[in-house]
Tab-separated table of C-alpha atoms in Angstrom:
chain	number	residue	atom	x	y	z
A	513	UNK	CA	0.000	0.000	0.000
A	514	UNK	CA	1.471	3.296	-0.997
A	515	UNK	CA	1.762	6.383	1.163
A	516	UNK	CA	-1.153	7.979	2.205
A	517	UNK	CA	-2.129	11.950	2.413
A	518	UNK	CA	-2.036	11.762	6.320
A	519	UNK	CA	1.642	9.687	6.266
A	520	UNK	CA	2.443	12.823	3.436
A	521	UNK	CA	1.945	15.348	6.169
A	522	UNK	CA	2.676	13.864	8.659
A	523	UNK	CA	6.656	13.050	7.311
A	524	UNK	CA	6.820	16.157	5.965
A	525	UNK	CA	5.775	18.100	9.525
A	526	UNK	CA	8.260	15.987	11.581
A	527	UNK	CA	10.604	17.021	8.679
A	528	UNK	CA	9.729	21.020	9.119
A	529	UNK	CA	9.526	21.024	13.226
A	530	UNK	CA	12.732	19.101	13.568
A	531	UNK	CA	14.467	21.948	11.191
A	532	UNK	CA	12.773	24.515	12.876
A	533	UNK	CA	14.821	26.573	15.457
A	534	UNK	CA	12.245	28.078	17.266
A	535	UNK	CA	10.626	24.246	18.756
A	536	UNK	CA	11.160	23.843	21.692
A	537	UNK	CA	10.528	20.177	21.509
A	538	UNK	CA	13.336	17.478	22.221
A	539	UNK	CA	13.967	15.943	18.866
A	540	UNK	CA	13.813	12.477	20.610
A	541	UNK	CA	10.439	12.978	21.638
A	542	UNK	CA	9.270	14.535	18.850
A	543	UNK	CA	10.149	11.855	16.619
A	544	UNK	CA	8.917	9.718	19.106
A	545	UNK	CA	5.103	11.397	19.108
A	546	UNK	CA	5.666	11.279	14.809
A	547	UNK	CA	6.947	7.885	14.731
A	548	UNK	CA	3.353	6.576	16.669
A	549	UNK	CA	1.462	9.061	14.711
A	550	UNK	CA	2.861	6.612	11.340
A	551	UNK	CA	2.437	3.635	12.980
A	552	UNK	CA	-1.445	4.728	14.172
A	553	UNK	CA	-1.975	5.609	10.356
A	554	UNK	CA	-0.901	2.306	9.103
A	555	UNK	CA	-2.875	0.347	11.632
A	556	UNK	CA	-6.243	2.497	10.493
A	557	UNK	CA	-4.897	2.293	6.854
A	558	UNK	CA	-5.082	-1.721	7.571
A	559	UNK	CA	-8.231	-2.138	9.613
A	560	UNK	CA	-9.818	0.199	6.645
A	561	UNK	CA	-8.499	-1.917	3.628
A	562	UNK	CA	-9.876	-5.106	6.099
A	563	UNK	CA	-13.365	-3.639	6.897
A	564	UNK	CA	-13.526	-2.704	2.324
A	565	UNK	CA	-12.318	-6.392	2.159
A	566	UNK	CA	-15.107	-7.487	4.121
A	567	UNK	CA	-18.030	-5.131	2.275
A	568	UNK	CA	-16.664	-6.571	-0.597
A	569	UNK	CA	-17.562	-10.404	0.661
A	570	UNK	CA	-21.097	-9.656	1.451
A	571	UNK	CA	-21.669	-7.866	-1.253
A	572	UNK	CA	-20.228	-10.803	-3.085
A	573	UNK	CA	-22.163	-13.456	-0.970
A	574	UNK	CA	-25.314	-11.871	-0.236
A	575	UNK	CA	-25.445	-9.889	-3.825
A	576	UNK	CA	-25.651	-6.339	-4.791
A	577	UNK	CA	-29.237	-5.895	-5.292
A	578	UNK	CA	-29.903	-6.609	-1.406
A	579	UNK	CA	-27.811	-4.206	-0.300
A	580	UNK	CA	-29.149	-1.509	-2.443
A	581	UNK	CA	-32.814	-1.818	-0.763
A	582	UNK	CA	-31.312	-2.520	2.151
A	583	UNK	CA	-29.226	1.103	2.352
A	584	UNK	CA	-32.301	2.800	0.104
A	585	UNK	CA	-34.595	1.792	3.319
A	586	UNK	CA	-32.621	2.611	6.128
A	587	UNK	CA	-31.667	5.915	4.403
A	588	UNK	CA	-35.423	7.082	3.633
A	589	UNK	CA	-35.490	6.410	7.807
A	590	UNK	CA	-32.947	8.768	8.780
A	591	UNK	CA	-30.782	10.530	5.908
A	592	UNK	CA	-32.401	13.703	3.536
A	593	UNK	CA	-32.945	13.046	0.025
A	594	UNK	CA	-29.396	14.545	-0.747
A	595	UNK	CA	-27.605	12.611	1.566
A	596	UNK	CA	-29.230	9.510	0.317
A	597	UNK	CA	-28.154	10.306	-3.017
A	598	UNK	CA	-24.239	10.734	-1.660
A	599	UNK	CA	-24.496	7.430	-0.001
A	600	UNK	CA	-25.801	5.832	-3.074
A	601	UNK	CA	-22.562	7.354	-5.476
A	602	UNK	CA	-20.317	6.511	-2.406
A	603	UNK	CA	-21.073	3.108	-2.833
A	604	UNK	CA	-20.773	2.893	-6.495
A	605	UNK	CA	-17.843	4.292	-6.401
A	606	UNK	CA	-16.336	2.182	-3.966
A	607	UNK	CA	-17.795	-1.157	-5.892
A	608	UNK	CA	-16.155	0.409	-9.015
A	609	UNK	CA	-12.794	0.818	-7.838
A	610	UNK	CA	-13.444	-2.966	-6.134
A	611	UNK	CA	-10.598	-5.388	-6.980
A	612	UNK	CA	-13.568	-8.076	-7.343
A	613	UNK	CA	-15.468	-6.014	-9.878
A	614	UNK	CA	-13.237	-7.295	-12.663
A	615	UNK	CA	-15.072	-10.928	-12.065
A	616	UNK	CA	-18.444	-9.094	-12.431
């Protein structure tokens, strides 16, 4: 998995504050409190990529079409028409960019 945004920023901050002068921050500590942030990120990145992984099974096993009146009737329950609408291009999205979706 490449780099992510977050990672971006965050290497690139540690990067900045450590040439900065003006921090008063021991270096040790501040790569410390950088190095966690990274590791944090890559644990979410992987518990993300697991949770897509596992979408991806039911939608496989259970089939596309229930989900779709599934999420259409528990979004007429509590989301506005326009937020139903982003939920609904969300999803295709995320189905189109689906490793599995070649197979379909």
């Amino acid at each position: 998995m490449g780099e992510s945004n977050l990672q971006n920023f965050v290497m690139k901050e540690a990067e900045r504050q450590l040439q900065t002068p003006e921090v008063e921050i021991e270096s040790e500590k501040l790569q410390s409190f950088y190095s966690d942030a990274l590791a944090s990120i890559k644990k979410m990145n992987g518990e993300v990529a697991k949770c897509e992984q596992q979408r991806r099974q039911l939608h496989t096993e259970l089939g596309d079409e229930h989900f779709a009146v599934w999420r259409q009737e528990h979004g007429s329950e509590v989301l506005n028409q326009h937020q139903q609408a982003l939920v609904e291009q969300a999803d295709k999205m995320s189905l189109e960019r689906s490793p599995s979706n070649e197979s379909r």
